[in-house]
Amino acid sequence: MQLSLQYLSLRLSPFLFCLILILCSTVPLFTLPDYLYSFQFVYIPIFYYAIYHPKILSSWAVFILSLLADLLTTQIFGVYTFSYMAIFFAANFWRKYFINMTFKVLWGIFGLLALGVELFTYFLIWLFSDTSMTMYPIFVELIVLMLVYPLFISVCAFLDQKVRDNS
Amino acid sequence: MENKMFRLKRLHSQIRRLFPVVFLILALIMMVLWKTQNPIIADLRFKTVQFFAPISEVLSAPANWIKGIKDEFSNVVLLYHRNRLLEEENKNLRAWRALALQYQSEHNEIKKMLHYVPYPKSKTLMARLIMDTGGKFSRSYIALAGHENGLKSGAVALTDKGLFARIIEVGPRASRLMLLTDYLSRVPVTVGTKKIPAILTGDNSRQPKIIFTEEAEKIQVGDVVLTSGYMGIYPSGLSVGVVASVQEDKISVDLFESGEQLTFVRLVDFGLGSNLLQDDCGE
C-alpha cells in the first residue's frame, strides 16, 4: 500500500511539476522595465516527456494543464492550449528521431520549436485582437528558456528516473 | 483471439496518436468561442482565478518582497533629489490651486445658468487589490469587492492620479480589472486642449498608443489625454495621461497611474453599465 502510494505520487510528479511552473508563469515574478515578462518554463517538461515518457505526461494531461493556464490568465482563451499542444505534438511526432539525438542538438531543437510556437502564438493574438505588440518579450523569454533548459531537463530526468526505478 | 487483441491495441494506439491533433483543433475552437464572448468562459476563468488566488499570492510573495526592497532602496537614494523636485512642484501647484478655485466657482455658476444635467450619481467604494495574474501579453488585477458590495461590471478603477482600469468580470466577493495597458483595452479619449478624439489602445508596454485619430499631426508631446465619454464606456473627463512621444505612426502616452505598487483602488460605478458592450459578462 505504501509502495503503491509512493509510486502514484511519483507518477503524478511530472504533472505537479508542470502545474507549479504554470502557476509561477501567471504571477509577475520578474518585473523588468518597459514590458511585462512571463516565462513559459512548462514548455521544457512538456518537450521532455513527449519525447522520453509520453505515457507519464500524456496528451490528456498536457491538455488539462493548458486549459488551466488559459483559465488563469486574461489571455485569449485557447492560446496556451494551442502552444502547449503544439510543443507536445511536434516533440511526440518526431520522437523516434529525437530520442537518439544528443543533448546539445535537442537543446537547439527545443529553442527552434519554442520560437516557432511563440511566433505563431503572437500571430494568433494579433489575428484575434487586432493589436500589434512588440516582439521584444518573446525574444527575452526565449533567451531565458534556453538558459534554464539544462536545469529543468535535469529535474525532469531525475523525476523520470525515480518513476522508472519504482515501476 | 490474439490477432484480434493485437488489432485492438493497434487501433487504440492510432487513436491515441490523434489526440494531440484533436486538442489542437479544440484550441482553435476555444479561441473562436472566446471571440464570440461566451459568458461561460468568463465565469469559469473567474472561478479558477479565485480558487488559485491563495497559491498565487504565496508564489508572488518573494518577487513582491524583492521589488519592495528595490523600491525602498531607490527611494532612499533619490530622497534629496525628489524633495527638491517636490518643493518646486508645490510652488507651482499653489499658483495653480488659486486659479483652479477661481475656475471652479465660474464653472459652477455657468452650470447653474445653463441648467446643466450632471452624470447620474456615482457609487464609490475602496477595494483592496489582492493579486495580479498575467502573461507576456496581458496582466490583470483582482479587487476584493464584488456583487455583494453592490459592484457592477463596467465600473472604473481610479487612484488619486487618474484612471487605472475597468472592471470586466464581477464575482460575489471579488472582481477582475482590465488595465489600460492590456492589449484588449480600448479607451475613447480626447487629446490636448483642442480635444482631438482618438482611441487609446494597450499593447502590453507601459505606454499605451493612440490610434484612430484623424488629426494625428496636431497632437504634440505633453498634451493631456482625458476620457472622452464616447460610446458610454467611460465617463468623460477622467485623467488618463500625457502624450510622451509622437513618431510618424506611433503616439505613445505616459499614464498618470502606472499601477506599480498599488494596494487599494477606488471603484466608481458611474451607472454606465447599460451602455456597455457585450464583453461585460459575469454579472
CSV table of C-alpha atoms in Angstrom, one decimal:
chain,number,residue,atom,x,y,z
A,1,MET,CA,0.0,0.0,0.0
A,2,GLN,CA,2.8,2.3,1.0
A,3,LEU,CA,4.7,1.4,-2.1
A,4,SER,CA,1.7,2.0,-4.4
A,5,LEU,CA,1.1,5.4,-2.8
A,6,GLN,CA,4.7,6.3,-3.3
A,7,TYR,CA,4.5,5.1,-6.9
A,8,LEU,CA,1.3,7.1,-7.5
A,9,SER,CA,2.9,10.3,-6.1
A,10,LEU,CA,5.9,9.7,-8.3
A,11,ARG,CA,3.7,9.1,-11.4
A,12,LEU,CA,1.9,12.4,-10.6
A,13,SER,CA,5.2,14.3,-10.1
A,14,PRO,CA,5.6,15.4,-13.7
A,15,PHE,CA,2.0,16.8,-13.7
A,16,LEU,CA,2.5,18.6,-10.4
A,17,PHE,CA,5.9,19.9,-11.5
A,18,CYS,CA,4.2,21.4,-14.7
A,19,LEU,CA,1.3,22.7,-12.5
A,20,ILE,CA,3.8,24.6,-10.3
A,21,LEU,CA,5.5,26.0,-13.3
A,22,ILE,CA,2.2,27.2,-14.8
A,23,LEU,CA,1.2,28.9,-11.5
A,24,CYS,CA,4.7,30.6,-11.5
A,25,SER,CA,4.2,31.8,-15.0
A,26,THR,CA,0.9,33.6,-14.1
A,27,VAL,CA,2.4,35.7,-11.3
A,28,PRO,CA,4.7,38.5,-12.1
A,29,LEU,CA,7.9,37.0,-10.8
A,30,PHE,CA,10.1,39.3,-12.9
A,31,THR,CA,9.4,43.0,-13.3
A,32,LEU,CA,11.8,44.5,-15.8
A,33,PRO,CA,11.5,48.0,-17.2
A,34,ASP,CA,9.1,48.8,-20.1
A,35,TYR,CA,7.4,45.4,-20.7
A,36,LEU,CA,5.7,42.6,-18.9
A,37,TYR,CA,7.6,39.3,-18.9
A,38,SER,CA,6.2,35.8,-18.3
A,39,PHE,CA,8.3,32.7,-18.8
A,40,GLN,CA,6.7,29.5,-20.0
A,41,PHE,CA,9.1,27.2,-18.3
A,42,VAL,CA,6.5,24.5,-18.7
A,43,TYR,CA,7.5,24.1,-22.3
A,44,ILE,CA,10.6,22.2,-21.2
A,45,PRO,CA,8.9,19.3,-19.2
A,46,ILE,CA,6.3,19.0,-21.9
A,47,PHE,CA,9.0,18.7,-24.5
A,48,TYR,CA,11.0,16.2,-22.4
A,49,TYR,CA,8.1,13.9,-21.5
A,50,ALA,CA,6.7,14.0,-25.0
A,51,ILE,CA,10.0,12.5,-26.2
A,52,TYR,CA,11.1,10.2,-23.4
A,53,HIS,CA,8.0,9.3,-21.5
A,54,PRO,CA,4.7,10.3,-23.2
A,55,LYS,CA,2.7,7.8,-21.1
A,56,ILE,CA,3.5,9.6,-17.9
A,57,LEU,CA,2.6,13.0,-19.2
A,58,SER,CA,0.1,12.2,-21.8
A,59,SER,CA,-1.6,14.5,-24.3
A,60,TRP,CA,-4.7,14.5,-21.9
A,61,ALA,CA,-2.5,15.7,-19.0
A,62,VAL,CA,-1.0,18.4,-21.2
A,63,PHE,CA,-4.4,19.4,-22.4
A,64,ILE,CA,-5.7,19.7,-18.8
A,65,LEU,CA,-2.7,21.8,-17.8
A,66,SER,CA,-3.0,24.1,-20.8
A,67,LEU,CA,-6.7,24.6,-20.1
A,68,LEU,CA,-5.8,25.6,-16.6
A,69,ALA,CA,-3.2,28.1,-17.9
A,70,ASP,CA,-5.9,29.5,-20.2
A,71,LEU,CA,-8.4,29.8,-17.4
A,72,LEU,CA,-5.8,31.5,-15.1
A,73,THR,CA,-5.0,34.4,-17.4
A,74,THR,CA,-6.8,37.0,-19.3
A,75,GLN,CA,-5.1,36.0,-22.5
A,76,ILE,CA,-7.2,35.0,-25.5
A,77,PHE,CA,-8.8,31.7,-24.4
A,78,GLY,CA,-7.2,28.8,-26.1
A,79,VAL,CA,-3.8,30.4,-26.8
A,80,TYR,CA,-2.0,28.4,-24.1
A,81,THR,CA,-3.8,25.2,-25.1
A,82,PHE,CA,-2.6,25.7,-28.6
A,83,SER,CA,1.0,26.5,-27.7
A,84,TYR,CA,1.4,23.6,-25.2
A,85,MET,CA,-0.3,21.1,-27.5
A,86,ALA,CA,1.9,22.3,-30.4
A,87,ILE,CA,5.0,21.6,-28.4
A,88,PHE,CA,3.7,18.2,-27.3
A,89,PHE,CA,2.6,17.3,-30.8
A,90,ALA,CA,5.8,18.3,-32.5
A,91,ALA,CA,8.1,16.6,-30.0
A,92,ASN,CA,5.9,13.4,-29.9
A,93,PHE,CA,5.5,13.2,-33.7
A,94,TRP,CA,9.3,13.1,-34.2
A,95,ARG,CA,10.2,11.3,-31.0
A,96,LYS,CA,11.7,8.4,-33.0
A,97,TYR,CA,14.3,10.7,-34.3
A,98,PHE,CA,14.6,13.0,-31.2
A,99,ILE,CA,15.1,10.1,-28.8
A,100,ASN,CA,18.5,9.2,-30.2
A,101,MET,CA,19.8,12.8,-30.5
A,102,THR,CA,22.5,14.3,-28.3
A,103,PHE,CA,21.6,16.7,-25.5
A,104,LYS,CA,23.0,19.7,-27.4
A,105,VAL,CA,21.1,19.0,-30.6
A,106,LEU,CA,17.9,18.6,-28.6
A,107,TRP,CA,18.6,21.9,-26.8
A,108,GLY,CA,18.8,23.6,-30.2
A,109,ILE,CA,15.7,21.9,-31.5
A,110,PHE,CA,13.8,23.0,-28.4
A,111,GLY,CA,14.9,26.6,-29.0
A,112,LEU,CA,13.6,26.5,-32.6
A,113,LEU,CA,10.4,24.8,-31.5
A,114,ALA,CA,9.7,27.3,-28.8
A,115,LEU,CA,10.5,30.2,-31.1
A,116,GLY,CA,8.1,28.8,-33.7
A,117,VAL,CA,5.3,28.3,-31.2
A,118,GLU,CA,5.8,31.7,-29.7
A,119,LEU,CA,5.8,33.4,-33.1
A,120,PHE,CA,2.6,31.5,-34.1
A,121,THR,CA,1.0,32.5,-30.8
A,122,TYR,CA,1.9,36.1,-31.4
A,123,PHE,CA,0.3,35.8,-34.8
A,124,LEU,CA,-2.9,34.3,-33.3
A,125,ILE,CA,-3.1,37.1,-30.7
A,126,TRP,CA,-2.6,39.7,-33.5
A,127,LEU,CA,-5.3,38.0,-35.5
A,128,PHE,CA,-7.8,37.8,-32.7
A,129,SER,CA,-7.2,41.1,-31.0
A,130,ASP,CA,-6.1,43.2,-34.0
A,131,THR,CA,-3.3,44.7,-31.8
A,132,SER,CA,0.3,44.6,-32.9
A,133,MET,CA,2.6,44.3,-29.9
A,134,THR,CA,6.3,44.4,-29.6
A,135,MET,CA,8.1,41.0,-30.1
A,136,TYR,CA,10.8,42.0,-27.5
A,137,PRO,CA,9.3,40.0,-24.6
A,138,ILE,CA,9.2,36.9,-26.8
A,139,PHE,CA,12.9,37.0,-27.5
A,140,VAL,CA,13.7,37.8,-23.9
A,141,GLU,CA,11.6,34.8,-22.9
A,142,LEU,CA,13.3,32.6,-25.4
A,143,ILE,CA,16.8,33.5,-24.1
A,144,VAL,CA,15.8,32.8,-20.5
A,145,LEU,CA,14.2,29.4,-21.6
A,146,MET,CA,17.4,28.4,-23.4
A,147,LEU,CA,19.5,29.3,-20.3
A,148,VAL,CA,17.4,27.4,-17.9
A,149,TYR,CA,16.8,24.4,-20.2
A,150,PRO,CA,19.6,22.2,-18.7
A,151,LEU,CA,18.4,22.8,-15.2
A,152,PHE,CA,14.8,21.9,-15.9
A,153,ILE,CA,15.8,18.9,-18.0
A,154,SER,CA,17.9,17.7,-15.1
A,155,VAL,CA,14.8,17.9,-12.8
A,156,CYS,CA,12.7,16.1,-15.4
A,157,ALA,CA,15.3,13.4,-15.9
A,158,PHE,CA,15.6,12.9,-12.1
A,159,LEU,CA,11.9,12.5,-11.6
A,160,ASP,CA,11.7,10.2,-14.6
A,161,GLN,CA,14.4,8.0,-13.3
A,162,LYS,CA,12.7,7.8,-9.9
A,163,VAL,CA,9.5,6.6,-11.7
A,164,ARG,CA,11.4,4.1,-13.7
A,165,ASP,CA,13.2,2.8,-10.7
A,166,ASN,CA,9.9,2.3,-8.8
A,167,SER,CA,7.9,0.7,-11.6
B,1,MET,CA,-8.1,-14.1,-30.5
B,2,GLU,CA,-4.5,-12.9,-30.2
B,3,ASN,CA,-4.8,-11.4,-33.6
B,4,LYS,CA,-8.0,-9.5,-32.5
B,5,MET,CA,-6.2,-8.2,-29.4
B,6,PHE,CA,-3.3,-7.1,-31.5
B,7,ARG,CA,-5.6,-5.2,-33.8
B,8,LEU,CA,-7.4,-3.6,-30.9
B,9,LYS,CA,-4.1,-2.5,-29.4
B,10,ARG,CA,-3.0,-1.0,-32.7
B,11,LEU,CA,-6.3,0.8,-33.2
B,12,HIS,CA,-6.0,2.2,-29.6
B,13,SER,CA,-2.5,3.4,-30.2
B,14,GLN,CA,-3.6,5.0,-33.5
B,15,ILE,CA,-6.5,6.8,-31.8
B,16,ARG,CA,-4.1,8.0,-29.1
B,17,ARG,CA,-1.8,9.5,-31.7
B,18,LEU,CA,-4.7,11.5,-33.0
B,19,PHE,CA,-5.4,13.1,-29.6
B,20,PRO,CA,-2.9,16.0,-29.8
B,21,VAL,CA,-4.3,16.9,-33.2
B,22,VAL,CA,-7.8,16.9,-31.8
B,23,PHE,CA,-6.7,19.1,-28.9
B,24,LEU,CA,-5.0,21.5,-31.3
B,25,ILE,CA,-8.3,21.8,-33.2
B,26,LEU,CA,-10.1,22.2,-29.9
B,27,ALA,CA,-7.8,25.1,-29.0
B,28,LEU,CA,-8.7,26.9,-32.2
B,29,ILE,CA,-12.4,26.3,-31.4
B,30,MET,CA,-11.8,27.7,-27.9
B,31,MET,CA,-10.4,30.9,-29.4
B,32,VAL,CA,-13.4,31.3,-31.7
B,33,LEU,CA,-15.7,30.8,-28.7
B,34,TRP,CA,-13.7,33.4,-26.8
B,35,LYS,CA,-14.1,35.8,-29.7
B,36,THR,CA,-17.9,35.3,-29.6
B,37,GLN,CA,-17.7,36.5,-25.9
B,38,ASN,CA,-19.1,33.4,-24.4
B,39,PRO,CA,-20.1,34.2,-20.8
B,40,ILE,CA,-19.4,30.6,-19.6
B,41,ILE,CA,-15.7,31.1,-20.3
B,42,ALA,CA,-15.5,34.4,-18.3
B,43,ASP,CA,-17.3,32.7,-15.4
B,44,LEU,CA,-15.1,29.7,-15.5
B,45,ARG,CA,-12.0,31.9,-15.7
B,46,PHE,CA,-13.1,33.9,-12.7
B,47,LYS,CA,-13.8,30.9,-10.6
B,48,THR,CA,-10.4,29.3,-11.4
B,49,VAL,CA,-8.6,32.5,-10.5
B,50,GLN,CA,-10.4,32.7,-7.2
B,51,PHE,CA,-9.6,29.1,-6.4
B,52,PHE,CA,-5.9,29.5,-7.1
B,53,ALA,CA,-5.6,33.0,-5.6
B,54,PRO,CA,-4.1,31.9,-2.3
B,55,ILE,CA,-1.4,29.8,-4.1
B,56,SER,CA,-0.6,32.6,-6.5
B,57,GLU,CA,-0.3,35.0,-3.6
B,58,VAL,CA,2.2,32.8,-1.9
B,59,LEU,CA,4.2,32.3,-5.1
B,60,SER,CA,4.3,36.0,-5.8
B,61,ALA,CA,5.4,36.9,-2.3
B,62,PRO,CA,9.2,36.5,-2.9
B,63,ALA,CA,9.0,38.7,-6.0
B,64,ASN,CA,7.0,41.4,-4.2
B,65,TRP,CA,9.4,41.3,-1.3
B,66,ILE,CA,12.4,41.8,-3.6
B,67,LYS,CA,10.6,44.5,-5.5
B,68,GLY,CA,9.7,46.3,-2.2
B,69,ILE,CA,13.3,46.3,-1.1
B,70,LYS,CA,14.5,47.6,-4.5
B,71,ASP,CA,11.9,50.4,-4.4
B,72,GLU,CA,12.8,51.3,-0.9
B,73,PHE,CA,16.4,51.5,-1.7
B,74,SER,CA,15.9,53.7,-4.8
B,75,ASN,CA,13.6,55.9,-2.7
B,76,VAL,CA,16.3,56.4,-0.1
B,77,VAL,CA,18.9,57.1,-2.8
B,78,LEU,CA,16.7,59.7,-4.6
B,79,LEU,CA,15.3,61.2,-1.4
B,80,TYR,CA,17.2,64.5,-1.6
B,81,HIS,CA,16.6,65.0,-5.3
B,82,ARG,CA,12.9,64.1,-5.0
B,83,ASN,CA,12.4,66.5,-2.1
B,84,ARG,CA,13.8,69.4,-4.2
B,85,LEU,CA,11.6,68.5,-7.1
B,86,LEU,CA,8.5,68.3,-4.8
B,87,GLU,CA,9.2,71.7,-3.3
B,88,GLU,CA,9.4,73.2,-6.8
B,89,GLU,CA,6.3,71.4,-7.8
B,90,ASN,CA,4.5,72.5,-4.7
B,91,LYS,CA,5.2,76.2,-5.5
B,92,ASN,CA,3.7,75.8,-9.0
B,93,LEU,CA,0.7,73.8,-7.7
B,94,ARG,CA,-0.1,76.6,-5.2
B,95,ALA,CA,-0.4,79.1,-8.0
B,96,TRP,CA,-2.5,76.6,-10.0
B,97,ARG,CA,-4.7,75.9,-7.0
B,98,ALA,CA,-5.7,79.5,-6.7
B,99,LEU,CA,-6.5,79.6,-10.5
B,100,ALA,CA,-8.4,76.3,-10.2
B,101,LEU,CA,-10.6,77.6,-7.4
B,102,GLN,CA,-11.5,80.6,-9.4
B,103,TYR,CA,-12.4,78.5,-12.4
B,104,GLN,CA,-14.4,76.1,-10.3
B,105,SER,CA,-16.6,78.9,-9.0
B,106,GLU,CA,-17.1,80.2,-12.5
B,107,HIS,CA,-17.8,76.8,-13.8
B,108,ASN,CA,-20.5,76.1,-11.1
B,109,GLU,CA,-22.2,79.4,-11.9
B,110,ILE,CA,-22.2,78.7,-15.6
B,111,LYS,CA,-23.6,75.2,-15.0
B,112,LYS,CA,-26.4,76.7,-12.8
B,113,MET,CA,-27.2,79.3,-15.5
B,114,LEU,CA,-27.4,76.6,-18.3
B,115,HIS,CA,-29.4,74.1,-16.2
B,116,TYR,CA,-26.7,71.5,-16.8
B,117,VAL,CA,-27.8,67.9,-16.3
B,118,PRO,CA,-24.9,66.1,-14.5
B,119,TYR,CA,-24.0,62.4,-14.7
B,120,PRO,CA,-26.1,60.1,-12.7
B,121,LYS,CA,-24.9,60.0,-9.1
B,122,SER,CA,-21.9,57.6,-8.9
B,123,LYS,CA,-21.3,54.9,-6.3
B,124,THR,CA,-17.8,54.7,-4.9
B,125,LEU,CA,-16.1,52.1,-2.8
B,126,MET,CA,-12.5,51.4,-1.9
B,127,ALA,CA,-11.2,47.9,-2.6
B,128,ARG,CA,-8.0,46.1,-1.9
B,129,LEU,CA,-6.1,44.6,-4.8
B,130,ILE,CA,-5.1,41.0,-3.9
B,131,MET,CA,-3.1,39.8,-6.8
B,132,ASP,CA,-2.5,40.1,-10.4
B,133,THR,CA,-2.3,37.4,-13.0
B,134,GLY,CA,-1.0,37.6,-16.5
B,135,GLY,CA,1.4,36.6,-19.1
B,136,LYS,CA,3.6,38.1,-21.7
B,137,PHE,CA,0.7,39.9,-23.4
B,138,SER,CA,-1.7,40.6,-20.7
B,139,ARG,CA,-2.0,41.5,-17.0
B,140,SER,CA,-5.0,41.9,-14.7
B,141,TYR,CA,-5.7,42.7,-11.1
B,142,ILE,CA,-8.2,41.1,-8.8
B,143,ALA,CA,-10.1,43.6,-6.5
B,144,LEU,CA,-11.7,42.4,-3.2
B,145,ALA,CA,-15.1,43.7,-3.9
B,146,GLY,CA,-18.0,42.2,-5.9
B,147,HIS,CA,-21.7,41.8,-6.3
B,148,GLU,CA,-22.2,41.6,-2.6
B,149,ASN,CA,-20.7,45.1,-2.3
B,150,GLY,CA,-23.0,46.4,-5.0
B,151,LEU,CA,-20.4,46.4,-7.6
B,152,LYS,CA,-21.3,46.0,-11.3
B,153,SER,CA,-19.3,45.2,-14.4
B,154,GLY,CA,-18.3,48.4,-16.2
B,155,ALA,CA,-17.3,50.3,-13.1
B,156,VAL,CA,-13.9,52.1,-13.4
B,157,ALA,CA,-10.9,51.9,-11.1
B,158,LEU,CA,-9.4,55.2,-10.1
B,159,THR,CA,-6.5,56.3,-8.0
B,160,ASP,CA,-5.6,59.8,-6.8
B,161,LYS,CA,-3.6,60.1,-10.0
B,162,GLY,CA,-6.2,59.1,-12.5
B,163,LEU,CA,-7.9,56.3,-14.4
B,164,PHE,CA,-6.3,52.9,-13.8
B,165,ALA,CA,-8.5,50.1,-15.1
B,166,ARG,CA,-12.0,48.9,-15.8
B,167,ILE,CA,-14.0,46.1,-14.2
B,168,ILE,CA,-14.6,43.4,-16.7
B,169,GLU,CA,-15.8,40.5,-14.5
B,170,VAL,CA,-17.6,40.6,-11.2
B,171,GLY,CA,-18.0,37.7,-8.8
B,172,PRO,CA,-19.8,37.6,-5.4
B,173,ARG,CA,-16.8,39.0,-3.4
B,174,ALA,CA,-14.2,39.8,-6.0
B,175,SER,CA,-13.8,41.4,-9.4
B,176,ARG,CA,-11.3,41.4,-12.2
B,177,LEU,CA,-9.8,44.6,-13.6
B,178,MET,CA,-8.6,45.2,-17.1
B,179,LEU,CA,-5.7,47.6,-17.1
B,180,LEU,CA,-5.3,50.4,-19.7
B,181,THR,CA,-2.1,48.7,-20.8
B,182,ASP,CA,-3.8,45.5,-21.7
B,183,TYR,CA,-3.8,44.7,-25.4
B,184,LEU,CA,-7.6,44.2,-25.3
B,185,SER,CA,-8.2,47.6,-23.7
B,186,ARG,CA,-9.7,50.4,-25.9
B,187,VAL,CA,-10.5,53.7,-24.3
B,188,PRO,CA,-12.2,56.6,-26.2
B,189,VAL,CA,-10.2,59.7,-25.3
B,190,THR,CA,-9.6,63.3,-26.3
B,191,VAL,CA,-6.1,64.7,-26.7
B,192,GLY,CA,-4.9,68.2,-25.8
B,193,THR,CA,-6.8,71.5,-25.4
B,194,LYS,CA,-8.2,71.0,-28.9
B,195,LYS,CA,-9.9,67.9,-27.7
B,196,ILE,CA,-8.9,65.7,-30.6
B,197,PRO,CA,-10.9,62.5,-30.5
B,198,ALA,CA,-8.9,59.3,-30.5
B,199,ILE,CA,-8.8,55.7,-29.1
B,200,LEU,CA,-6.2,54.7,-26.6
B,201,THR,CA,-5.1,51.1,-27.0
B,202,GLY,CA,-2.9,49.0,-24.8
B,203,ASP,CA,-0.1,47.0,-26.4
B,204,ASN,CA,1.5,45.3,-23.4
B,205,SER,CA,4.1,48.0,-23.0
B,206,ARG,CA,3.8,50.6,-20.2
B,207,GLN,CA,3.0,53.3,-22.7
B,208,PRO,CA,-0.4,52.7,-24.5
B,209,LYS,CA,-0.7,54.0,-28.0
B,210,ILE,CA,-3.2,56.5,-29.6
B,211,ILE,CA,-4.9,55.1,-32.7
B,212,PHE,CA,-7.8,56.0,-34.9
B,213,THR,CA,-7.3,59.8,-34.9
B,214,GLU,CA,-7.8,61.9,-38.0
B,215,GLU,CA,-5.8,64.7,-36.6
B,216,ALA,CA,-2.6,63.0,-35.5
B,217,GLU,CA,-0.4,65.8,-36.9
B,218,LYS,CA,-2.0,68.2,-34.3
B,219,ILE,CA,-1.0,66.1,-31.4
B,220,GLN,CA,2.1,67.2,-29.5
B,221,VAL,CA,4.3,65.9,-26.7
B,222,GLY,CA,2.9,67.0,-23.4
B,223,ASP,CA,-0.8,67.1,-24.5
B,224,VAL,CA,-3.1,65.8,-21.7
B,225,VAL,CA,-5.2,62.8,-22.5
B,226,LEU,CA,-8.7,62.5,-20.9
B,227,THR,CA,-11.5,60.1,-21.4
B,228,SER,CA,-14.0,61.4,-24.0
B,229,GLY,CA,-17.1,59.6,-22.8
B,230,TYR,CA,-17.9,58.4,-26.3
B,231,MET,CA,-19.7,55.0,-26.6
B,232,GLY,CA,-20.6,55.3,-22.9
B,233,ILE,CA,-17.9,53.0,-21.6
B,234,TYR,CA,-16.1,55.6,-19.6
B,235,PRO,CA,-17.5,59.0,-18.3
B,236,SER,CA,-15.8,62.0,-19.9
B,237,GLY,CA,-13.0,64.0,-18.3
B,238,LEU,CA,-11.2,61.3,-16.4
B,239,SER,CA,-7.4,61.9,-16.3
B,240,VAL,CA,-5.5,59.3,-18.3
B,241,GLY,CA,-2.0,60.5,-19.1
B,242,VAL,CA,0.1,62.8,-21.2
B,243,VAL,CA,1.5,62.3,-24.7
B,244,ALA,CA,5.1,61.1,-24.2
B,245,SER,CA,6.3,60.8,-27.8
B,246,VAL,CA,5.0,61.4,-31.3
B,247,GLN,CA,6.5,59.5,-34.1
B,248,GLU,CA,5.3,59.0,-37.6
B,249,ASP,CA,2.7,56.4,-37.0
B,250,LYS,CA,3.1,55.9,-33.2
B,251,ILE,CA,1.8,58.2,-30.5
B,252,SER,CA,2.7,56.9,-27.0
B,253,VAL,CA,1.1,58.0,-23.8
B,254,ASP,CA,2.6,58.1,-20.3
B,255,LEU,CA,-0.2,57.1,-17.9
B,256,PHE,CA,-0.7,59.1,-14.8
B,257,GLU,CA,-1.3,55.9,-12.9
B,258,SER,CA,1.1,53.1,-13.9
B,259,GLY,CA,-0.3,50.6,-11.4
B,260,GLU,CA,3.0,49.8,-9.7
B,261,GLN,CA,2.8,49.1,-6.0
B,262,LEU,CA,-0.9,49.6,-5.8
B,263,THR,CA,-2.7,48.2,-2.8
B,264,PHE,CA,-6.0,50.0,-2.9
B,265,VAL,CA,-8.1,51.4,-5.7
B,266,ARG,CA,-11.3,53.5,-5.8
B,267,LEU,CA,-14.0,51.6,-7.7
B,268,VAL,CA,-16.6,54.0,-9.1
B,269,ASP,CA,-19.8,53.0,-10.8
B,270,PHE,CA,-21.0,55.9,-12.9
B,271,GLY,CA,-24.1,54.0,-13.9
B,272,LEU,CA,-22.9,53.4,-17.4
B,273,GLY,CA,-23.4,49.6,-17.3
B,274,SER,CA,-26.4,49.6,-19.6
B,275,ASN,CA,-24.3,51.2,-22.3
B,276,LEU,CA,-21.6,48.7,-22.1
B,277,LEU,CA,-20.7,46.3,-24.9
B,278,GLN,CA,-21.4,42.6,-24.7
B,279,ASP,CA,-17.9,41.8,-23.3
B,280,ASP,CA,-19.0,42.5,-19.8
B,281,CYS,CA,-20.1,39.2,-18.6
B,282,GLY,CA,-20.1,37.5,-15.3
B,283,GLU,CA,-22.7,39.7,-13.8
